[in-house]
Amino acid sequence: MNDKVAKLNIEGETLDLPIVNATYGPHLVEIEALSKHEFFTYDPGFISTASCRSAITYINGEKGILLHRGYPIDQLAAKTDFLTTAYLLLNGELPNSTEQNEFKTIIASHVNPPAIVHDTLQGFAKGAHPMAMLISLMGALAGYFHPIKIRDAAERKHMIEQLIGFMPALVAWSYQHHIGQKTYSPRAGLSYAEQFMYLLFDDKRGNNPILNKAIDRILILHADHEQNASTSTVRLAGSTLANPYACMAAGIAALWGPAHGGANEAVIKMLSEIEDEKNIPKFIARAKDSNDNFRLMGFGHRVYKNYDPRAKVMKQTCDEVLSELGEQHDPLFKIALQLERIALEDDYFIQRKLYPNVDFYSGIILRAIGIPTELFTPIFALARTVGWLAQWGEMCDDNDFKIGRPRQWYTGPKVRDI
Ligand code: CMC
């Protein structure tokens, strides 16, 4: 904290609002005092409003920087695996080898969720979206693991590890129920990404190290992204001291939309719809037309007004996977590259700083690996579970922790009689 203040003149009275410094990024003006003066601030979409303090993730959207606990995302993707990044997000430091082995052993011990998961899935029709199933599974597990002592740090830690351990099976089994196929049981001695691949494909695709590495990298790149819509939803639900599984259900619901986690699925749908490189100009023209609500999926970001640093790593992973599988000639990938080239040279996209985001490439990689489109967003949820839980845990430890309760600008009628 420094002793700088912002002076706000409201109706002749000057208010001194304290200015506080962040490690990086904009300074913050503390506005709590405003409410005592019958004034609120209005900031749709939270463009300029910090909802919390956090030491987990830093993003500089102008420069295309993403740090987890200070470490750049490209270094984490190159030098760690998903569970090591998860440990870092949850605990603040990278683990030494003993801590790393212990953490991996604990997560692996939770690989088998309770039977209630299968019972809950039976309530869904074949063909229902796996995201809908995941939301319900979290509800069922909230019922199964209730009550939880939210204020007890040891109990929170146990819940966090348990939920991370359950996720590969929850995602794989939801998909298998979606297509009406039998589920596979977890096996001992596998890494997190390998376990997920075995749960999905059994031996058919579970043992290719390049593909497993690509999945692991996708998980690292999606693990956390500070106060996005789903994470803020988890924090808001958690601020009521709700069961953490119920908070995850809220986060998964927020993630599902095509403006957020549903974008990777929407990218593939859009590329299939474009169908041929010759149709690209038509779709670019639609994206630029203010009377058409079509947007180029996988382009643009609320925070990144430069190349998404995750997209850089993802593009490289995409090349590795396509060459491993000999699928460089996938027509959708060709359309994607051409679309990217045209959009990056177009004034409309340049002026608005619309670059390809992480989901532009992750969809192509997942498709090449043979992962069905309906699983793209659930895989995002699998990865982001770590970020949601790290942020939830941080909130529970924060002395400023209050129930989240935004204010409103009332625009309805004045009082009237019936
Ligand atoms: N295609 C065409 N125009 C766009 C796009 C796009 N993908 N994204 C933004 N614009 C235009 C928008 O129409 C507006 O134009 P104008 O100034 O003429 O009105 C301008 O750019 C600013 O857009 P905005 O809606 O104010 O930007 P935002 O920060 O609120 O939205 C976004 C961010 C991600 C919702 C949006 O860019 C979008 O819908 N992108 C496509 C969906 C997508 O790929 N989402 C994944 C985000 S990355 C994964 C994650 O972190 O969840």
mmCIF file of N, CA and C and ligand atoms in Angstrom, residues 47 222 225 228 255 258-264 267 287-288 290 294-303 305 308 310 348-349 352 354 357-360 380 384, ligand 1:
data_model
loop_
_atom_site.group_PDB
_atom_site.id
_atom_site.type_symbol
_atom_site.label_atom_id
_atom_site.label_comp_id
_atom_site.label_asym_id
_atom_site.label_seq_id
_atom_site.Cartn_x
_atom_site.Cartn_y
_atom_site.Cartn_z
ATOM 1 N N ILE A 47 -15.138 -4.351 -16.735
ATOM 2 C CA ILE A 47 -13.990 -3.961 -17.570
ATOM 3 C C ILE A 47 -12.887 -3.326 -16.713
ATOM 4 N N HIS A 222 -4.712 -24.611 -20.099
ATOM 5 C CA HIS A 222 -6.059 -24.204 -19.680
ATOM 6 C C HIS A 222 -6.238 -24.190 -18.161
ATOM 7 N N HIS A 225 -6.713 -18.927 -15.504
ATOM 8 C CA HIS A 225 -6.641 -17.716 -16.317
ATOM 9 C C HIS A 225 -7.241 -16.551 -15.544
ATOM 10 N N ASN A 228 -11.666 -14.929 -14.943
ATOM 11 C CA ASN A 228 -12.579 -15.070 -16.091
ATOM 12 C C ASN A 228 -13.998 -15.387 -15.601
ATOM 13 N N LEU A 255 -18.702 -21.991 -17.840
ATOM 14 C CA LEU A 255 -17.691 -22.303 -18.858
ATOM 15 C C LEU A 255 -18.314 -22.759 -20.172
ATOM 16 N N PRO A 258 -20.445 -20.503 -25.604
ATOM 17 C CA PRO A 258 -19.493 -20.367 -26.713
ATOM 18 C C PRO A 258 -18.601 -19.137 -26.630
ATOM 19 N N ALA A 259 -18.971 -18.146 -25.796
ATOM 20 C CA ALA A 259 -18.087 -16.982 -25.642
ATOM 21 C C ALA A 259 -16.931 -17.312 -24.703
ATOM 22 N N HIS A 260 -16.997 -18.444 -24.009
ATOM 23 C CA HIS A 260 -15.960 -18.818 -23.029
ATOM 24 C C HIS A 260 -15.425 -20.192 -23.429
ATOM 25 N N GLY A 261 -15.672 -21.221 -22.616
ATOM 26 C CA GLY A 261 -15.058 -22.533 -22.874
ATOM 27 C C GLY A 261 -15.650 -23.277 -24.052
ATOM 28 N N GLY A 262 -16.845 -22.877 -24.469
ATOM 29 C CA GLY A 262 -17.465 -23.565 -25.607
ATOM 30 C C GLY A 262 -16.850 -23.164 -26.934
ATOM 31 N N ALA A 263 -15.869 -22.245 -26.903
ATOM 32 C CA ALA A 263 -15.324 -21.718 -28.165
ATOM 33 C C ALA A 263 -14.565 -22.785 -28.960
ATOM 34 N N ASN A 264 -13.854 -23.698 -28.260
ATOM 35 C CA ASN A 264 -13.073 -24.702 -29.019
ATOM 36 C C ASN A 264 -13.993 -25.598 -29.852
ATOM 37 N N VAL A 267 -15.242 -23.523 -32.765
ATOM 38 C CA VAL A 267 -14.251 -23.334 -33.838
ATOM 39 C C VAL A 267 -14.389 -24.453 -34.875
ATOM 40 N N ALA A 287 -18.349 -11.811 -40.384
ATOM 41 C CA ALA A 287 -17.803 -11.461 -39.059
ATOM 42 C C ALA A 287 -17.669 -9.945 -38.921
ATOM 43 N N LYS A 288 -17.428 -9.263 -40.048
ATOM 44 C CA LYS A 288 -17.226 -7.800 -39.998
ATOM 45 C C LYS A 288 -18.532 -7.029 -40.079
ATOM 46 N N SER A 290 -21.751 -5.509 -38.956
ATOM 47 C CA SER A 290 -22.333 -5.218 -37.636
ATOM 48 C C SER A 290 -23.803 -5.646 -37.547
ATOM 49 N N PHE A 294 -22.761 -13.099 -36.375
ATOM 50 C CA PHE A 294 -21.713 -14.118 -36.529
ATOM 51 C C PHE A 294 -20.354 -13.535 -36.120
ATOM 52 N N ARG A 295 -19.586 -14.298 -35.337
ATOM 53 C CA ARG A 295 -18.218 -13.901 -34.987
ATOM 54 C C ARG A 295 -17.266 -15.012 -35.378
ATOM 55 N N LEU A 296 -16.044 -14.652 -35.674
ATOM 56 C CA LEU A 296 -15.044 -15.685 -35.954
ATOM 57 C C LEU A 296 -14.694 -16.360 -34.642
ATOM 58 N N MET A 297 -15.095 -17.604 -34.502
ATOM 59 C CA MET A 297 -14.830 -18.332 -33.262
ATOM 60 C C MET A 297 -13.323 -18.604 -33.138
ATOM 61 N N GLY A 298 -12.792 -18.472 -31.931
ATOM 62 C CA GLY A 298 -11.356 -18.671 -31.735
ATOM 63 C C GLY A 298 -10.558 -17.404 -31.991
ATOM 64 N N PHE A 299 -11.264 -16.292 -32.210
ATOM 65 C CA PHE A 299 -10.588 -14.998 -32.380
ATOM 66 C C PHE A 299 -11.054 -14.026 -31.317
ATOM 67 N N GLY A 300 -10.116 -13.226 -30.839
ATOM 68 C CA GLY A 300 -10.475 -12.176 -29.883
ATOM 69 C C GLY A 300 -10.422 -12.685 -28.451
ATOM 70 N N HIS A 301 -10.252 -11.759 -27.560
ATOM 71 C CA HIS A 301 -10.219 -12.104 -26.139
ATOM 72 C C HIS A 301 -10.491 -10.851 -25.339
ATOM 73 N N ARG A 302 -11.190 -11.005 -24.232
ATOM 74 C CA ARG A 302 -11.476 -9.858 -23.387
ATOM 75 C C ARG A 302 -10.195 -9.199 -22.886
ATOM 76 N N VAL A 303 -9.193 -9.985 -22.580
ATOM 77 C CA VAL A 303 -7.983 -9.421 -21.976
ATOM 78 C C VAL A 303 -6.831 -9.299 -22.980
ATOM 79 N N LYS A 305 -5.028 -8.287 -26.020
ATOM 80 C CA LYS A 305 -5.155 -7.430 -27.199
ATOM 81 C C LYS A 305 -3.846 -7.563 -27.976
ATOM 82 N N ASP A 308 -2.379 -14.296 -28.018
ATOM 83 C CA ASP A 308 -2.559 -15.066 -26.787
ATOM 84 C C ASP A 308 -1.322 -15.965 -26.616
ATOM 85 N N ARG A 310 -0.780 -18.478 -24.943
ATOM 86 C CA ARG A 310 -1.129 -19.901 -24.941
ATOM 87 C C ARG A 310 -1.304 -20.406 -26.378
ATOM 88 N N TYR A 348 -10.052 -4.737 -40.200
ATOM 89 C CA TYR A 348 -11.069 -4.869 -39.149
ATOM 90 C C TYR A 348 -10.470 -5.568 -37.930
ATOM 91 N N PHE A 349 -9.752 -6.680 -38.157
ATOM 92 C CA PHE A 349 -9.189 -7.471 -37.052
ATOM 93 C C PHE A 349 -7.966 -6.770 -36.458
ATOM 94 N N ARG A 352 -9.090 -3.804 -34.180
ATOM 95 C CA ARG A 352 -9.723 -4.255 -32.935
ATOM 96 C C ARG A 352 -8.828 -5.204 -32.139
ATOM 97 N N LEU A 354 -7.801 -8.246 -32.745
ATOM 98 C CA LEU A 354 -8.403 -9.572 -32.631
ATOM 99 C C LEU A 354 -7.424 -10.609 -33.188
ATOM 100 N N ASN A 357 -7.072 -17.033 -30.460
ATOM 101 C CA ASN A 357 -6.880 -17.346 -29.043
ATOM 102 C C ASN A 357 -6.576 -18.838 -28.881
ATOM 103 N N VAL A 358 -6.395 -19.277 -27.650
ATOM 104 C CA VAL A 358 -5.970 -20.652 -27.363
ATOM 105 C C VAL A 358 -6.906 -21.679 -28.000
ATOM 106 N N ASP A 359 -8.184 -21.344 -28.066
ATOM 107 C CA ASP A 359 -9.152 -22.325 -28.531
ATOM 108 C C ASP A 359 -9.162 -22.502 -30.033
ATOM 109 N N PHE A 360 -8.527 -21.559 -30.721
ATOM 110 C CA PHE A 360 -8.455 -21.693 -32.171
ATOM 111 C C PHE A 360 -7.671 -22.972 -32.517
ATOM 112 N N PHE A 380 -11.599 -28.781 -21.269
ATOM 113 C CA PHE A 380 -11.292 -27.449 -20.715
ATOM 114 C C PHE A 380 -11.679 -27.448 -19.221
ATOM 115 N N ARG A 384 -9.407 -26.685 -16.030
ATOM 116 C CA ARG A 384 -9.705 -25.464 -15.273
ATOM 117 C C ARG A 384 -10.147 -25.779 -13.845
HETATM 118 N N1 CMC B 1 -15.163 -11.896 -34.652
HETATM 119 C C1 CMC B 1 -15.541 -10.705 -35.168
HETATM 120 N N2 CMC B 1 -15.588 -9.559 -34.479
HETATM 121 C C2 CMC B 1 -15.237 -9.619 -33.178
HETATM 122 C C3 CMC B 1 -14.827 -10.818 -32.550
HETATM 123 C C4 CMC B 1 -14.788 -11.999 -33.348
HETATM 124 N N3 CMC B 1 -14.421 -13.159 -32.821
HETATM 125 N N4 CMC B 1 -14.541 -10.589 -31.247
HETATM 126 C C5 CMC B 1 -14.755 -9.269 -31.041
HETATM 127 N N5 CMC B 1 -15.174 -8.677 -32.218
HETATM 128 C C6 CMC B 1 -15.456 -7.242 -32.433
HETATM 129 C C7 CMC B 1 -16.781 -6.852 -31.810
HETATM 130 O O1 CMC B 1 -17.852 -7.005 -32.724
HETATM 131 C C8 CMC B 1 -16.512 -5.386 -31.485
HETATM 132 O O2 CMC B 1 -16.603 -4.646 -32.681
HETATM 133 P P1 CMC B 1 -17.128 -3.100 -32.641
HETATM 134 O O3 CMC B 1 -16.101 -2.371 -31.839
HETATM 135 O O4 CMC B 1 -17.189 -2.721 -34.069
HETATM 136 O O5 CMC B 1 -18.476 -3.157 -31.988
HETATM 137 C C9 CMC B 1 -15.041 -5.396 -31.028
HETATM 138 O O6 CMC B 1 -14.461 -6.508 -31.731
HETATM 139 C C10 CMC B 1 -14.851 -5.574 -29.532
HETATM 140 O O7 CMC B 1 -15.584 -6.720 -29.143
HETATM 141 P P2 CMC B 1 -16.171 -6.955 -27.687
HETATM 142 O O8 CMC B 1 -17.361 -7.870 -27.766
HETATM 143 O O9 CMC B 1 -16.344 -5.656 -26.983
HETATM 144 O O10 CMC B 1 -14.984 -7.740 -26.997
HETATM 145 P P3 CMC B 1 -15.077 -8.525 -25.657
HETATM 146 O O11 CMC B 1 -13.770 -8.340 -24.989
HETATM 147 O O12 CMC B 1 -16.280 -8.180 -24.885
HETATM 148 O O13 CMC B 1 -15.256 -10.050 -26.145
HETATM 149 C C11 CMC B 1 -14.858 -12.308 -26.681
HETATM 150 C C12 CMC B 1 -14.297 -11.028 -26.046
HETATM 151 C C13 CMC B 1 -13.873 -13.447 -26.434
HETATM 152 C C14 CMC B 1 -16.207 -12.691 -26.022
HETATM 153 C C15 CMC B 1 -15.064 -12.056 -28.192
HETATM 154 O O14 CMC B 1 -13.842 -11.673 -28.802
HETATM 155 C C16 CMC B 1 -15.654 -13.278 -28.916
HETATM 156 O O15 CMC B 1 -16.862 -13.463 -28.924
HETATM 157 N N6 CMC B 1 -14.770 -14.142 -29.541
HETATM 158 C C17 CMC B 1 -15.235 -15.358 -30.167
HETATM 159 C C18 CMC B 1 -15.460 -16.429 -29.133
HETATM 160 C C19 CMC B 1 -14.161 -16.996 -28.588
HETATM 161 O O16 CMC B 1 -13.260 -17.361 -29.348
HETATM 162 N N7 CMC B 1 -14.107 -17.127 -27.246
HETATM 163 C C20 CMC B 1 -12.959 -17.752 -26.574
HETATM 164 C C21 CMC B 1 -12.185 -16.818 -25.698
HETATM 165 S S1 CMC B 1 -10.636 -17.579 -25.205
HETATM 166 C C22 CMC B 1 -11.125 -18.835 -24.161
HETATM 167 C C23 CMC B 1 -11.481 -18.352 -22.806
HETATM 168 O O17 CMC B 1 -10.586 -17.792 -22.114
HETATM 169 O O18 CMC B 1 -12.632 -18.530 -22.401
#
